[in-house]
CSV table of C-alpha atoms in Angstrom, one decimal:
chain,number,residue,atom,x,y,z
H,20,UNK,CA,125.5,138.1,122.8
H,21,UNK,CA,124.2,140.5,119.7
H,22,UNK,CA,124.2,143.8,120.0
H,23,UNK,CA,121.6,145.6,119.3
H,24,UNK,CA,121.5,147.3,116.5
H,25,UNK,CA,119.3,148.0,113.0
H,26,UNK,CA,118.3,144.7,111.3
H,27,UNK,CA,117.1,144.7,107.9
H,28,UNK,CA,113.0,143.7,108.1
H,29,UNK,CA,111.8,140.6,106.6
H,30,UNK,CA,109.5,141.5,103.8
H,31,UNK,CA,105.7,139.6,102.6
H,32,UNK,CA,105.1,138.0,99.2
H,33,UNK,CA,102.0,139.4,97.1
H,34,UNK,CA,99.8,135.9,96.8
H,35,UNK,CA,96.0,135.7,95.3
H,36,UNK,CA,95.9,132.6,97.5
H,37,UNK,CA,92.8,132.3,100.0
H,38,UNK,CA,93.1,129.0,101.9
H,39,UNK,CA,93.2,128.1,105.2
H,40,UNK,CA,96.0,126.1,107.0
H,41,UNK,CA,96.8,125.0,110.8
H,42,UNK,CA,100.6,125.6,110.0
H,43,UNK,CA,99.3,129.5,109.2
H,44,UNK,CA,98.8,132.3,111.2
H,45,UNK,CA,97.1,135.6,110.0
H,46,UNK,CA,97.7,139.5,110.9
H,47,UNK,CA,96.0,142.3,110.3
H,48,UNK,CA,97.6,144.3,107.3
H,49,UNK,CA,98.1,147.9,108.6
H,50,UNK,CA,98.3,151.0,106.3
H,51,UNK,CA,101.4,152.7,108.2
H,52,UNK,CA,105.3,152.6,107.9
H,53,UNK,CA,107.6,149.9,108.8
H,54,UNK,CA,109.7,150.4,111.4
H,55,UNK,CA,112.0,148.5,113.5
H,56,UNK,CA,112.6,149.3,117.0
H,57,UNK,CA,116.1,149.4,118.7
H,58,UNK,CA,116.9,149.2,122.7
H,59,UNK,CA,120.1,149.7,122.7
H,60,UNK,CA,122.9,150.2,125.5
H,61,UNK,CA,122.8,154.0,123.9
H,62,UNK,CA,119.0,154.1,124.1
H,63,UNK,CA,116.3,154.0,121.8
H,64,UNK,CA,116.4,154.6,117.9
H,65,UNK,CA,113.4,153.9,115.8
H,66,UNK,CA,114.7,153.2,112.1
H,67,UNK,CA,112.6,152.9,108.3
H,68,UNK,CA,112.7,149.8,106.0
H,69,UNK,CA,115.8,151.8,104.2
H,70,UNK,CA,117.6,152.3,107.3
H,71,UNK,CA,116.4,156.1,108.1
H,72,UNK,CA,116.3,157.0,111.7
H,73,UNK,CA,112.7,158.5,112.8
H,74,UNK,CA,113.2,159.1,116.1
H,75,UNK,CA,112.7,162.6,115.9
H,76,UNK,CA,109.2,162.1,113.3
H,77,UNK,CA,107.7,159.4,116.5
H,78,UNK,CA,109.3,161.0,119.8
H,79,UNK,CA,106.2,159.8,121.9
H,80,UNK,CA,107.1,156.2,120.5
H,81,UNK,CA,111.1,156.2,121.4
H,82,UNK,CA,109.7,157.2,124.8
H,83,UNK,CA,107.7,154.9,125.0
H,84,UNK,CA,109.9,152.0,123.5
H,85,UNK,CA,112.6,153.2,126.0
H,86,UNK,CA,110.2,152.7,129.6
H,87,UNK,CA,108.5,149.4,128.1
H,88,UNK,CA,111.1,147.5,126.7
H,89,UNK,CA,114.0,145.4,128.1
H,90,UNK,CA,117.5,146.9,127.2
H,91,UNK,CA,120.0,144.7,123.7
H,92,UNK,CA,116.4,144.2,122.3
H,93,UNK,CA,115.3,144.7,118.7
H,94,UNK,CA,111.8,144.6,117.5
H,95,UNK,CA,109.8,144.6,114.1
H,96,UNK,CA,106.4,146.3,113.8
H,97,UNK,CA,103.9,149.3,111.8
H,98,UNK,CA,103.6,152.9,112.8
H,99,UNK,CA,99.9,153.8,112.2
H,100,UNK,CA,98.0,156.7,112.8
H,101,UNK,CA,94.1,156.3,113.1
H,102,UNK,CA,91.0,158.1,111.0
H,103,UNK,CA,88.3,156.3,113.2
H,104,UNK,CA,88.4,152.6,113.2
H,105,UNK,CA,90.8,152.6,110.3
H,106,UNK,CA,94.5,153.0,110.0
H,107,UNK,CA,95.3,156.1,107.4
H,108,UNK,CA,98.0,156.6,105.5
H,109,UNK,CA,96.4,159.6,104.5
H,110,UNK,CA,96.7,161.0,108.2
H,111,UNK,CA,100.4,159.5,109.2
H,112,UNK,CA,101.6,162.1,106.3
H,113,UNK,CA,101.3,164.7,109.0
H,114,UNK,CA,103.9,163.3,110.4
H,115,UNK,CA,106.3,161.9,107.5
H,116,UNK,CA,108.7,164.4,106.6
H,117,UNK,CA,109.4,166.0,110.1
H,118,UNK,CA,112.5,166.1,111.7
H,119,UNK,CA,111.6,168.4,114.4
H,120,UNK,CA,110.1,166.1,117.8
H,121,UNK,CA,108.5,169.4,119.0
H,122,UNK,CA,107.0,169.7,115.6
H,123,UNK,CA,105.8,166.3,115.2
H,124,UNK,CA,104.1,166.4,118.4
H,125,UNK,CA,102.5,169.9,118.2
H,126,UNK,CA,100.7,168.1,115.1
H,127,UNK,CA,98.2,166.9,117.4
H,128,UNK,CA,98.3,163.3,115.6
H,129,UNK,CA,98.3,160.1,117.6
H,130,UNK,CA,100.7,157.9,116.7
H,131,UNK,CA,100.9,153.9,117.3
H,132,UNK,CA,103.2,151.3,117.2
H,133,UNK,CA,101.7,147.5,116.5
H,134,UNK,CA,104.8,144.9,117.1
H,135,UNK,CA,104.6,142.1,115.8
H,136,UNK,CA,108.2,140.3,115.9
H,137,UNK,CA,111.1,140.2,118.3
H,138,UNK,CA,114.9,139.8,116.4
H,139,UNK,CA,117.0,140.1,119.5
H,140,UNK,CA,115.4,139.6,123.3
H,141,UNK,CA,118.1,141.3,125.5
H,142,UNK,CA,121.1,140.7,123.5
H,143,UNK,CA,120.3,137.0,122.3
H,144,UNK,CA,119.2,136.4,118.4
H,145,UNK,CA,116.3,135.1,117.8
H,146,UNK,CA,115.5,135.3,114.5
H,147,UNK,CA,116.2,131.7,114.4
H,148,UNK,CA,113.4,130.3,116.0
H,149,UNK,CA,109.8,129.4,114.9
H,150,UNK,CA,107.6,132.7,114.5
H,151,UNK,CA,104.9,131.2,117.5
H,152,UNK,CA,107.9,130.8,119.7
H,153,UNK,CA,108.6,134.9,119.1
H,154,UNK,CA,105.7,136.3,119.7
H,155,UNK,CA,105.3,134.6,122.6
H,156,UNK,CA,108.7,136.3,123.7
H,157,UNK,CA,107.3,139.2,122.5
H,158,UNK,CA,103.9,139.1,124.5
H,159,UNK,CA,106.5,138.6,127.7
H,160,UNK,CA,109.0,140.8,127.0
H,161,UNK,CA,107.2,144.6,126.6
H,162,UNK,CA,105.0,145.9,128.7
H,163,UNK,CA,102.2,147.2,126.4
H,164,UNK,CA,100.6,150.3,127.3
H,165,UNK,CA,100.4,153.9,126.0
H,166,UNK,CA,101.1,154.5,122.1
H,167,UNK,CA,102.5,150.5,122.3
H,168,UNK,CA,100.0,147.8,120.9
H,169,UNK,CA,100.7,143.9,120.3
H,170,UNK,CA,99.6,143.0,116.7
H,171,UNK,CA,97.1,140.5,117.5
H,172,UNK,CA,96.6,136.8,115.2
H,173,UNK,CA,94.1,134.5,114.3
H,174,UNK,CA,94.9,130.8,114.3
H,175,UNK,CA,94.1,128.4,110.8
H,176,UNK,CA,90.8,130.5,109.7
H,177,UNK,CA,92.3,132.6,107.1
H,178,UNK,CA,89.6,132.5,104.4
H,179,UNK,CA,86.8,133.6,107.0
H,180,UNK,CA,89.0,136.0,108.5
H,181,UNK,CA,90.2,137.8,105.4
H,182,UNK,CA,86.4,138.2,104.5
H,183,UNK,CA,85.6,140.0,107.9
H,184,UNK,CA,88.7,141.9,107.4
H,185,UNK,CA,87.3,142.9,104.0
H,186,UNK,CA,83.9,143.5,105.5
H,187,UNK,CA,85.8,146.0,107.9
H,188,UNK,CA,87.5,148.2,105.3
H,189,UNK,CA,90.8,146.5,106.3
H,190,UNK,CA,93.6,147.0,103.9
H,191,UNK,CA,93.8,143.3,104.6
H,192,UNK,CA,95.8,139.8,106.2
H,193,UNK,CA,99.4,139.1,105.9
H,194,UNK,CA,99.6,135.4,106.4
H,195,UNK,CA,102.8,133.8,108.1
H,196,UNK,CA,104.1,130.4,108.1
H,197,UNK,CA,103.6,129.5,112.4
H,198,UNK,CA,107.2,127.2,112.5
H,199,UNK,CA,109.3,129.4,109.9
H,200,UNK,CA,112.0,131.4,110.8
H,201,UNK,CA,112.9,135.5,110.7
H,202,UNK,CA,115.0,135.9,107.8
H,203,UNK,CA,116.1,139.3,107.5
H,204,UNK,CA,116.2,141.8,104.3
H,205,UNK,CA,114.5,139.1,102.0
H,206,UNK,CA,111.0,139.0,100.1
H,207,UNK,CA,109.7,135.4,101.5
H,208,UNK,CA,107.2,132.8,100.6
H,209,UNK,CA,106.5,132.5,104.4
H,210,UNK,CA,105.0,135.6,104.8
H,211,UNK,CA,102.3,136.1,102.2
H,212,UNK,CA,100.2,139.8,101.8
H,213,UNK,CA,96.4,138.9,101.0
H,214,UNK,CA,94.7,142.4,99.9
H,215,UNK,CA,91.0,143.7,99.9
H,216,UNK,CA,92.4,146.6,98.1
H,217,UNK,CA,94.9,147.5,95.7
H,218,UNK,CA,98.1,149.5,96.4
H,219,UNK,CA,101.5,150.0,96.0
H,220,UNK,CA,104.4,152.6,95.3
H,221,UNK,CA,105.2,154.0,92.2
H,222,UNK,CA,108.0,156.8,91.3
H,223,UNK,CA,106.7,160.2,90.1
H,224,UNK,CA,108.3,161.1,87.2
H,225,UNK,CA,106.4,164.0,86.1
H,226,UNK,CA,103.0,166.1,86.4
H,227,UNK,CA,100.8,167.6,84.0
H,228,UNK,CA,99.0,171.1,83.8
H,229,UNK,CA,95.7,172.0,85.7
H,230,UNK,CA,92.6,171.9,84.6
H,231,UNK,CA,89.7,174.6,85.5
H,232,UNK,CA,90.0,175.7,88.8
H,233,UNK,CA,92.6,173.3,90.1
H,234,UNK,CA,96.0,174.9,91.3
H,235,UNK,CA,99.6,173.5,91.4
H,236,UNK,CA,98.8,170.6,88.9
H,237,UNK,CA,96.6,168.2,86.9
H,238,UNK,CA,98.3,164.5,87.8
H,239,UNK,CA,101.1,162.7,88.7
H,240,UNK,CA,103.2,160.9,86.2
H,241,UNK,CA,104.0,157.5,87.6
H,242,UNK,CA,106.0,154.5,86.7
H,243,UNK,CA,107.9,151.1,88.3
H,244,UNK,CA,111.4,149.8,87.8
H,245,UNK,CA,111.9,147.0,85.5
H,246,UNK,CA,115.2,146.0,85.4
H,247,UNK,CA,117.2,150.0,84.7
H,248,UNK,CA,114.1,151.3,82.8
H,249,UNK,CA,111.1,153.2,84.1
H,250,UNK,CA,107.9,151.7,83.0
H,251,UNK,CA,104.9,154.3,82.7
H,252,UNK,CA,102.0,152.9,84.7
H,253,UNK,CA,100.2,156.0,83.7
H,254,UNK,CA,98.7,159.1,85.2
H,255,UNK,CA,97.1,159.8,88.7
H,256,UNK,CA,94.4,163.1,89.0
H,257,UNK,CA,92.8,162.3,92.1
H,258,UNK,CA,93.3,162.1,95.9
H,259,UNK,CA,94.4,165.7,96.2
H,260,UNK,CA,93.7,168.5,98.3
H,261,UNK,CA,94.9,172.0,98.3
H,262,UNK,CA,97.4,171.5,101.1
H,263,UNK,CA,98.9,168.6,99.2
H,264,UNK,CA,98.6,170.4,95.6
H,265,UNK,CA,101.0,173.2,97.0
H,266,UNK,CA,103.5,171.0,98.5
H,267,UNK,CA,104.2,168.5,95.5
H,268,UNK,CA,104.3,171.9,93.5
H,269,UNK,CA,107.1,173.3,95.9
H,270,UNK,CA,108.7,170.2,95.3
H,271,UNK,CA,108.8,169.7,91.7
H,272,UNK,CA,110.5,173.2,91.6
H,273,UNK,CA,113.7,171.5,92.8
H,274,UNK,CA,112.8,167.9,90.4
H,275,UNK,CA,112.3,169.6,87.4
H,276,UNK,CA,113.9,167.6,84.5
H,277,UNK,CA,114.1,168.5,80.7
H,278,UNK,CA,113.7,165.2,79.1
H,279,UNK,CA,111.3,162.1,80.5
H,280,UNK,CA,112.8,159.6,82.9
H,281,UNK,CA,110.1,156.9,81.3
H,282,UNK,CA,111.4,154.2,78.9
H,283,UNK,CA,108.4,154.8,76.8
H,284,UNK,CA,107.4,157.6,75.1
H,285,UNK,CA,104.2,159.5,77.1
H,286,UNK,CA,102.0,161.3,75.2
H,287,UNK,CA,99.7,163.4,77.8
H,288,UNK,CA,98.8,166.5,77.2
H,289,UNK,CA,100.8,169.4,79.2
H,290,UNK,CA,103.3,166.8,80.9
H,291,UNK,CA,106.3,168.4,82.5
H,292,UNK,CA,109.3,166.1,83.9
H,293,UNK,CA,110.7,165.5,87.2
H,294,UNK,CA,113.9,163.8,88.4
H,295,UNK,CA,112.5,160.1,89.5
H,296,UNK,CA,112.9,160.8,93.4
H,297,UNK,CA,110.0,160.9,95.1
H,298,UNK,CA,107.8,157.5,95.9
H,299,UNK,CA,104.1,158.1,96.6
H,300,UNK,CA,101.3,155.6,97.7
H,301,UNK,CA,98.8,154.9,95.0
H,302,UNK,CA,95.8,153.3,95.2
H,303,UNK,CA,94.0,151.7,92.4
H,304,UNK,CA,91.3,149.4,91.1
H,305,UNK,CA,93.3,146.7,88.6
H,306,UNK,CA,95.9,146.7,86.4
H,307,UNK,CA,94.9,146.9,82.4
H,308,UNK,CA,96.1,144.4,80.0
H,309,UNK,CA,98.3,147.1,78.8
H,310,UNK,CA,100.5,147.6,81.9
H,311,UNK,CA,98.5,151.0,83.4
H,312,UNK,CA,96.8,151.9,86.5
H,313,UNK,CA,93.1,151.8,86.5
H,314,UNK,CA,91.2,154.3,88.6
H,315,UNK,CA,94.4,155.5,90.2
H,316,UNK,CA,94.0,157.6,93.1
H,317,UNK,CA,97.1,159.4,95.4
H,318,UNK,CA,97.5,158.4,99.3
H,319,UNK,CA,100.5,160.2,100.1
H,320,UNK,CA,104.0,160.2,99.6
H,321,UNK,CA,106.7,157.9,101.1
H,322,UNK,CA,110.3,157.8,101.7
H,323,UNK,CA,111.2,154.9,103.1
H,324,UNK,CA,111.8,153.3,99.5
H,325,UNK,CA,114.5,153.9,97.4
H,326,UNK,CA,113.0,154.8,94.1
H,327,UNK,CA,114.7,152.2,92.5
H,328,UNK,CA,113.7,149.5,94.6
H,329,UNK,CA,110.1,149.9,93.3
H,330,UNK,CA,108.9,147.1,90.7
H,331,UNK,CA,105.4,145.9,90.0
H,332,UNK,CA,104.0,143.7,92.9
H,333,UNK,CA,103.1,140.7,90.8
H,334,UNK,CA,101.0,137.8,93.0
H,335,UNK,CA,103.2,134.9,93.5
Protein backbone atom coordinates (compact mmCIF):
# COMPACT_ATOMS: atom_id res chain seq x y z
CA UNK A 1 0.00 0.00 0.00
CA UNK A 2 1.16 3.96 -0.82
CA UNK A 3 -0.22 6.43 0.94
CA UNK A 4 -1.42 9.04 -0.58
CA UNK A 5 0.31 11.87 -0.61
CA UNK A 6 1.85 14.91 -3.02
CA UNK A 7 3.90 13.33 -5.93
CA UNK A 8 6.15 15.49 -7.85
CA UNK A 9 4.45 15.81 -11.69
CA UNK A 10 6.08 14.41 -14.59
CA UNK A 11 7.06 17.23 -16.81
CA UNK A 12 6.89 17.54 -21.27
CA UNK A 13 9.96 18.10 -23.39
CA UNK A 14 9.74 21.26 -25.82
CA UNK A 15 10.13 19.30 -29.50
CA UNK A 16 9.64 21.07 -33.16
CA UNK A 17 8.87 17.49 -34.12
CA UNK A 18 5.47 16.89 -36.17
CA UNK A 19 5.15 13.24 -36.98
CA UNK A 20 2.74 10.76 -36.49
CA UNK A 21 3.21 7.40 -34.69
CA UNK A 22 0.82 4.38 -33.51
CA UNK A 23 3.08 4.09 -30.25
CA UNK A 24 1.84 8.05 -29.61
CA UNK A 25 -0.91 9.45 -28.20
CA UNK A 26 -1.86 13.25 -28.24
CA UNK A 27 -3.60 15.83 -25.67
CA UNK A 28 -4.82 18.91 -25.89
CA UNK A 29 -2.30 21.45 -24.41
CA UNK A 30 -4.31 23.53 -21.88
CA UNK A 31 -3.41 27.17 -20.81
CA UNK A 32 -4.05 26.63 -16.89
CA UNK A 33 -1.94 25.51 -13.84
CA UNK A 34 -0.72 22.14 -12.94
CA UNK A 35 -2.04 20.58 -10.28
CA UNK A 36 -2.05 17.24 -8.69
CA UNK A 37 -4.93 16.03 -6.85
CA UNK A 38 -4.73 14.10 -3.42
CA UNK A 39 -7.61 11.69 -1.75
CA UNK A 40 -6.32 11.15 1.10
CA UNK A 41 -7.42 9.30 4.43
CA UNK A 42 -7.40 13.20 5.81
CA UNK A 43 -9.39 14.31 2.66
CA UNK A 44 -8.75 16.24 -0.15
CA UNK A 45 -5.67 18.69 -0.87
CA UNK A 46 -5.14 20.06 -4.22
CA UNK A 47 -1.21 20.91 -4.56
CA UNK A 48 1.01 23.24 -7.43
CA UNK A 49 3.96 21.89 -9.56
CA UNK A 50 6.19 23.40 -6.49
CA UNK A 51 4.37 21.75 -3.93
CA UNK A 52 1.90 24.80 -2.85
CA UNK A 53 -1.47 23.71 -1.50
CA UNK A 54 -4.45 25.49 -3.44
CA UNK A 55 -7.19 24.18 -1.83
CA UNK A 56 -8.40 27.29 -0.55
CA UNK A 57 -7.71 29.23 -4.48
CA UNK A 58 -10.16 25.94 -6.17
CA UNK A 59 -12.66 25.05 -3.17
CA UNK A 60 -15.38 24.03 -5.72
CA UNK A 61 -12.61 21.49 -7.10
CA UNK A 62 -11.51 19.83 -3.57
CA UNK A 63 -15.36 19.35 -3.33
CA UNK A 64 -15.64 18.00 -6.02
CA UNK A 65 -12.42 15.77 -6.00
CA UNK A 66 -13.59 14.63 -2.56
CA UNK A 67 -17.53 13.18 -3.79
CA UNK A 68 -15.99 11.84 -7.21
CA UNK A 69 -13.00 10.16 -6.30
CA UNK A 70 -12.09 6.87 -4.61
CA UNK A 71 -10.23 7.47 -1.17
CA UNK A 72 -5.51 6.67 -1.16
CA UNK A 73 -5.82 8.05 -4.75
CA UNK A 74 -3.57 10.59 -6.43
CA UNK A 75 -4.16 12.18 -9.70
CA UNK A 76 -2.34 14.49 -12.30
CA UNK A 77 -4.24 17.09 -14.30
CA UNK A 78 -4.75 21.30 -15.51
CA UNK A 79 -6.87 23.78 -13.76
CA UNK A 80 -8.40 25.95 -16.54
CA UNK A 81 -10.69 28.62 -16.53
CA UNK A 82 -12.61 29.33 -19.92
CA UNK A 83 -13.00 32.82 -22.08
CA UNK A 84 -15.40 31.09 -24.66
CA UNK A 85 -14.16 28.03 -26.32
CA UNK A 86 -10.64 28.77 -25.21
CA UNK A 87 -8.80 28.09 -21.96
CA UNK A 88 -7.36 31.69 -20.46
CA UNK A 89 -4.68 32.14 -18.54
CA UNK A 90 -5.62 35.60 -18.66
CA UNK A 91 -8.97 34.77 -16.80
CA UNK A 92 -7.54 31.96 -14.11
CA UNK A 93 -5.50 35.14 -12.70
CA UNK A 94 -8.70 35.89 -10.88
CA UNK A 95 -8.22 33.28 -9.03
CA UNK A 96 -4.25 32.88 -8.47
CA UNK A 97 -3.17 34.61 -5.55
CA UNK A 98 -6.29 33.95 -3.28
CA UNK A 99 -6.23 32.25 -0.20
CA UNK A 100 -9.59 33.06 0.96
CA UNK A 101 -12.33 29.93 -0.55
CA UNK A 102 -15.17 32.53 0.10
CA UNK A 103 -13.21 34.93 -1.96
CA UNK A 104 -12.31 32.73 -4.70
CA UNK A 105 -15.74 31.75 -5.19
CA UNK A 106 -17.44 35.17 -4.83
CA UNK A 107 -15.15 35.80 -8.14
CA UNK A 108 -17.76 34.47 -10.16
CA UNK A 109 -15.04 32.48 -12.22
CA UNK A 110 -15.63 28.83 -13.28
CA UNK A 111 -13.07 26.79 -12.64
CA UNK A 112 -12.19 23.19 -14.24
CA UNK A 113 -10.19 20.40 -13.66
CA UNK A 114 -9.01 18.12 -16.90
CA UNK A 115 -7.18 14.82 -15.41
CA UNK A 116 -5.33 13.25 -17.31
CA UNK A 117 -3.13 10.60 -15.24
CA UNK A 118 -3.71 8.43 -12.12
CA UNK A 119 -0.29 7.94 -9.72
CA UNK A 120 -1.89 5.99 -7.01
CA UNK A 121 -5.55 4.14 -7.54
CA UNK A 122 -6.72 3.57 -3.91
CA UNK A 123 -3.51 3.12 -2.28
CA UNK A 124 -1.62 1.07 -5.02
CA UNK A 125 1.24 2.84 -7.27
CA UNK A 126 0.86 2.98 -10.47
CA UNK A 127 3.07 5.03 -11.96
CA UNK A 128 4.75 1.93 -13.15
CA UNK A 129 2.53 0.84 -15.72
CA UNK A 130 2.07 1.81 -19.45
CA UNK A 131 0.28 5.35 -19.77
CA UNK A 132 -2.92 3.47 -21.91
CA UNK A 133 -3.24 1.14 -19.05
CA UNK A 134 -3.69 4.52 -16.61
CA UNK A 135 -6.07 6.26 -18.17
CA UNK A 136 -8.04 3.52 -18.54
CA UNK A 137 -7.91 3.35 -14.61
CA UNK A 138 -8.57 6.69 -14.65
CA UNK A 139 -11.73 6.67 -17.00
CA UNK A 140 -13.05 3.84 -14.25
CA UNK A 141 -11.99 5.27 -11.26
CA UNK A 142 -13.78 9.09 -11.06
CA UNK A 143 -16.97 9.69 -11.65
CA UNK A 144 -16.83 12.82 -13.97
CA UNK A 145 -19.33 15.36 -13.48
CA UNK A 146 -19.56 18.98 -12.29
CA UNK A 147 -16.13 21.18 -12.49
CA UNK A 148 -14.34 17.48 -13.19
CA UNK A 149 -13.50 16.72 -17.00
CA UNK A 150 -11.45 13.69 -18.46
CA UNK A 151 -8.63 15.08 -20.86
CA UNK A 152 -9.66 13.45 -23.83
CA UNK A 153 -6.72 11.78 -26.70
CA UNK A 154 -6.41 11.13 -30.16
CA UNK A 155 -4.81 7.91 -31.23
CA UNK A 156 -1.49 7.98 -34.03
CA UNK A 157 -2.80 11.20 -36.11
CA UNK A 158 -0.72 13.76 -34.56
CA UNK A 159 0.27 15.86 -37.56
CA UNK A 160 -3.51 16.36 -38.63
CA UNK A 161 -4.50 16.84 -35.28
CA UNK A 162 -2.00 19.45 -34.19
CA UNK A 163 -3.19 21.37 -37.45
CA UNK A 164 -6.93 21.43 -36.22
CA UNK A 165 -5.67 22.28 -32.87
CA UNK A 166 -3.89 25.23 -34.48
CA UNK A 167 -6.89 25.98 -36.65
CA UNK A 168 -8.86 26.20 -33.15
CA UNK A 169 -6.58 28.74 -31.43
CA UNK A 170 -5.39 25.84 -29.25
CA UNK A 171 -2.20 26.57 -27.31
CA UNK A 172 -1.46 23.17 -28.78
CA UNK A 173 -0.71 18.96 -28.34
CA UNK A 174 1.40 17.35 -25.81
CA UNK A 175 2.39 14.11 -27.28
CA UNK A 176 2.99 10.98 -24.94
CA UNK A 177 4.71 7.88 -25.55
CA UNK A 178 1.22 5.06 -25.22
CA UNK A 179 3.58 2.09 -23.32
CA UNK A 180 5.91 4.55 -21.23
CA UNK A 181 5.88 4.80 -17.76
CA UNK A 182 4.96 7.95 -15.04
CA UNK A 183 8.14 9.04 -13.93
CA UNK A 184 7.85 11.58 -11.41
CA UNK A 185 9.63 15.14 -11.02
CA UNK A 186 11.64 14.67 -14.30
CA UNK A 187 11.59 16.61 -17.82
CA UNK A 188 11.04 13.43 -20.20
CA UNK A 189 11.51 12.51 -23.83
CA UNK A 190 8.17 10.58 -23.51
CA UNK A 191 6.09 13.39 -23.21
CA UNK A 192 6.84 15.95 -25.92
CA UNK A 193 4.96 19.83 -25.92
CA UNK A 194 4.13 20.62 -29.67
CA UNK A 195 3.09 24.52 -29.75
CA UNK A 196 0.98 26.77 -32.12
CA UNK A 197 2.14 29.54 -30.08
CA UNK A 198 4.92 30.77 -28.23
CA UNK A 199 5.16 30.96 -24.35
CA UNK A 200 6.96 30.54 -21.48
CA UNK A 201 7.99 32.12 -18.01
CA UNK A 202 10.38 34.53 -17.43
CA UNK A 203 11.56 36.36 -14.07
CA UNK A 204 10.78 40.12 -13.76
CA UNK A 205 13.64 41.80 -12.82
CA UNK A 206 12.68 45.23 -13.21
CA UNK A 207 10.15 47.86 -14.91
CA UNK A 208 10.61 50.96 -16.69
CA UNK A 209 8.78 54.49 -16.52
CA UNK A 210 5.36 55.23 -18.38
CA UNK A 211 4.89 56.67 -21.26
CA UNK A 212 1.93 59.32 -22.06
CA UNK A 213 -1.03 58.50 -20.44
CA UNK A 214 -0.05 55.07 -19.09
CA UNK A 215 0.03 54.69 -15.16
CA UNK A 216 2.05 52.44 -12.84
CA UNK A 217 4.69 51.55 -15.60
CA UNK A 218 6.10 51.34 -19.07
CA UNK A 219 7.39 47.34 -19.24
CA UNK A 220 8.48 44.59 -17.53
CA UNK A 221 12.16 43.77 -17.38
CA UNK A 222 12.46 40.01 -17.96
CA UNK A 223 15.19 37.48 -18.02
CA UNK A 224 15.83 33.34 -17.71
CA UNK A 225 18.32 31.36 -15.52
CA UNK A 226 21.37 30.18 -17.16
CA UNK A 227 23.30 28.34 -14.86
CA UNK A 228 23.50 31.29 -11.48
CA UNK A 229 23.17 34.32 -13.93
CA UNK A 230 20.15 36.11 -15.14
CA UNK A 231 20.03 36.46 -18.81
CA UNK A 232 18.04 39.65 -20.10
CA UNK A 233 15.45 38.35 -22.67
CA UNK A 234 14.47 41.94 -22.99
CA UNK A 235 11.49 44.19 -22.30
CA UNK A 236 7.58 43.49 -22.31
CA UNK A 237 5.03 46.85 -22.85
CA UNK A 238 1.98 45.08 -23.77
CA UNK A 239 -0.83 42.89 -22.33
CA UNK A 240 -1.76 45.29 -19.61
CA UNK A 241 -4.71 46.73 -18.30
CA UNK A 242 -5.27 49.19 -15.59
CA UNK A 243 -6.30 46.62 -12.99
CA UNK A 244 -3.11 44.76 -13.67
CA UNK A 245 -0.92 48.12 -14.02
CA UNK A 246 -1.83 48.89 -10.24
CA UNK A 247 -1.24 45.64 -8.88
CA UNK A 248 2.47 44.85 -10.33
CA UNK A 249 3.05 48.60 -9.18
CA UNK A 250 1.88 47.72 -5.47
CA UNK A 251 4.15 44.94 -5.80
CA UNK A 252 7.35 46.32 -6.95
CA UNK A 253 7.04 48.65 -3.89
CA UNK A 254 8.09 45.71 -1.73
CA UNK A 255 10.84 44.31 -4.82
CA UNK A 256 12.50 47.37 -5.29
CA UNK A 257 16.30 46.71 -5.70
CA UNK A 258 19.22 49.23 -6.14
CA UNK A 259 21.47 47.50 -8.52
CA UNK A 260 20.16 45.03 -11.67
CA UNK A 261 19.76 41.33 -11.01
CA UNK A 262 20.70 40.78 -14.98
CA UNK A 263 24.16 39.45 -15.84
CA UNK A 264 24.27 41.89 -18.60
CA UNK A 265 24.31 45.36 -18.55
CA UNK A 266 20.60 46.83 -19.73
CA UNK A 267 20.49 49.91 -21.18
CA UNK A 268 16.64 51.01 -21.33
CA UNK A 269 15.66 54.10 -20.73
CA UNK A 270 13.95 54.83 -17.10
CA UNK A 271 14.64 51.11 -15.88
CA UNK A 272 14.14 50.64 -12.17
CA UNK A 273 15.14 47.19 -10.41
CA UNK A 274 13.27 44.59 -8.68
CA UNK A 275 14.32 41.64 -6.54
CA UNK A 276 14.00 38.55 -9.20
CA UNK A 277 10.80 37.01 -7.41
CA UNK A 278 7.95 37.16 -9.33
CA UNK A 279 7.43 34.67 -12.55
CA UNK A 280 4.98 35.98 -15.21
CA UNK A 281 3.62 34.26 -18.42
CA UNK A 282 4.85 35.83 -21.59
CA UNK A 283 3.81 35.35 -24.72
CA UNK A 284 5.85 36.00 -27.80
CA UNK A 285 6.44 35.66 -31.60
CA UNK A 286 10.30 34.08 -31.88
CA UNK A 287 13.30 34.43 -30.27
CA UNK A 288 16.04 36.87 -32.09
CA UNK A 289 19.40 35.66 -32.98
CA UNK A 290 20.57 37.85 -30.14
CA UNK A 291 18.80 35.95 -27.26
CA UNK A 292 15.55 38.57 -26.82
CA UNK A 293 11.86 38.31 -26.98
CA UNK A 294 10.20 39.35 -30.10
CA UNK A 295 6.83 40.90 -29.95
CA UNK A 296 6.53 40.07 -26.20
CA UNK A 297 3.26 40.46 -24.73
CA UNK A 298 2.27 39.80 -20.71
CA UNK A 299 -0.40 36.90 -19.76
CA UNK A 300 -0.29 37.03 -16.23
CA UNK A 301 1.75 36.18 -13.38
CA UNK A 302 2.49 32.74 -11.84
CA UNK A 303 3.72 31.27 -8.81
CA UNK A 304 3.95 27.88 -9.05
CA UNK A 305 7.74 28.30 -10.32
CA UNK A 306 10.54 28.96 -8.44
CA UNK A 307 12.28 31.79 -10.08
CA UNK A 308 15.21 29.94 -10.34
CA UNK A 309 13.85 27.07 -11.92
CA UNK A 310 13.15 29.12 -15.05
CA UNK A 311 15.67 28.56 -18.10
CA UNK A 312 15.01 29.04 -21.78
CA UNK A 313 12.72 26.21 -23.29
CA UNK A 314 15.03 25.13 -26.09
CA UNK A 315 13.19 22.29 -28.67
CA UNK A 316 14.75 19.02 -28.12
Amino acid sequence: MTAAGFIAPMLATLTQDRFTDPAWIFERKLDGVRAIAVHGRRGTSLWSRNEKRMDATYPELVDALDARTPADTVLDGEIVAFDGPQTSFARLQGRIGLHDPDAARATGIPVFLYLFDVLVLEGRDVTALPLRERKRLLRDAVDFGGPLRMSTHRNTEGEAYLREACRRGWEGLVAKRADAPYVPGRRSPDWLKLKCVHEQELVVGGWTDPQRSRTGFGALLVGYYQGDDLRYAGKVGTGFDHRVLTDLSARFRDLAADGSPFAEPVREKGAHWLRPELVAQIGFSEWTRDGKLRHPRYLGLRDDKAPQDVVREEPA
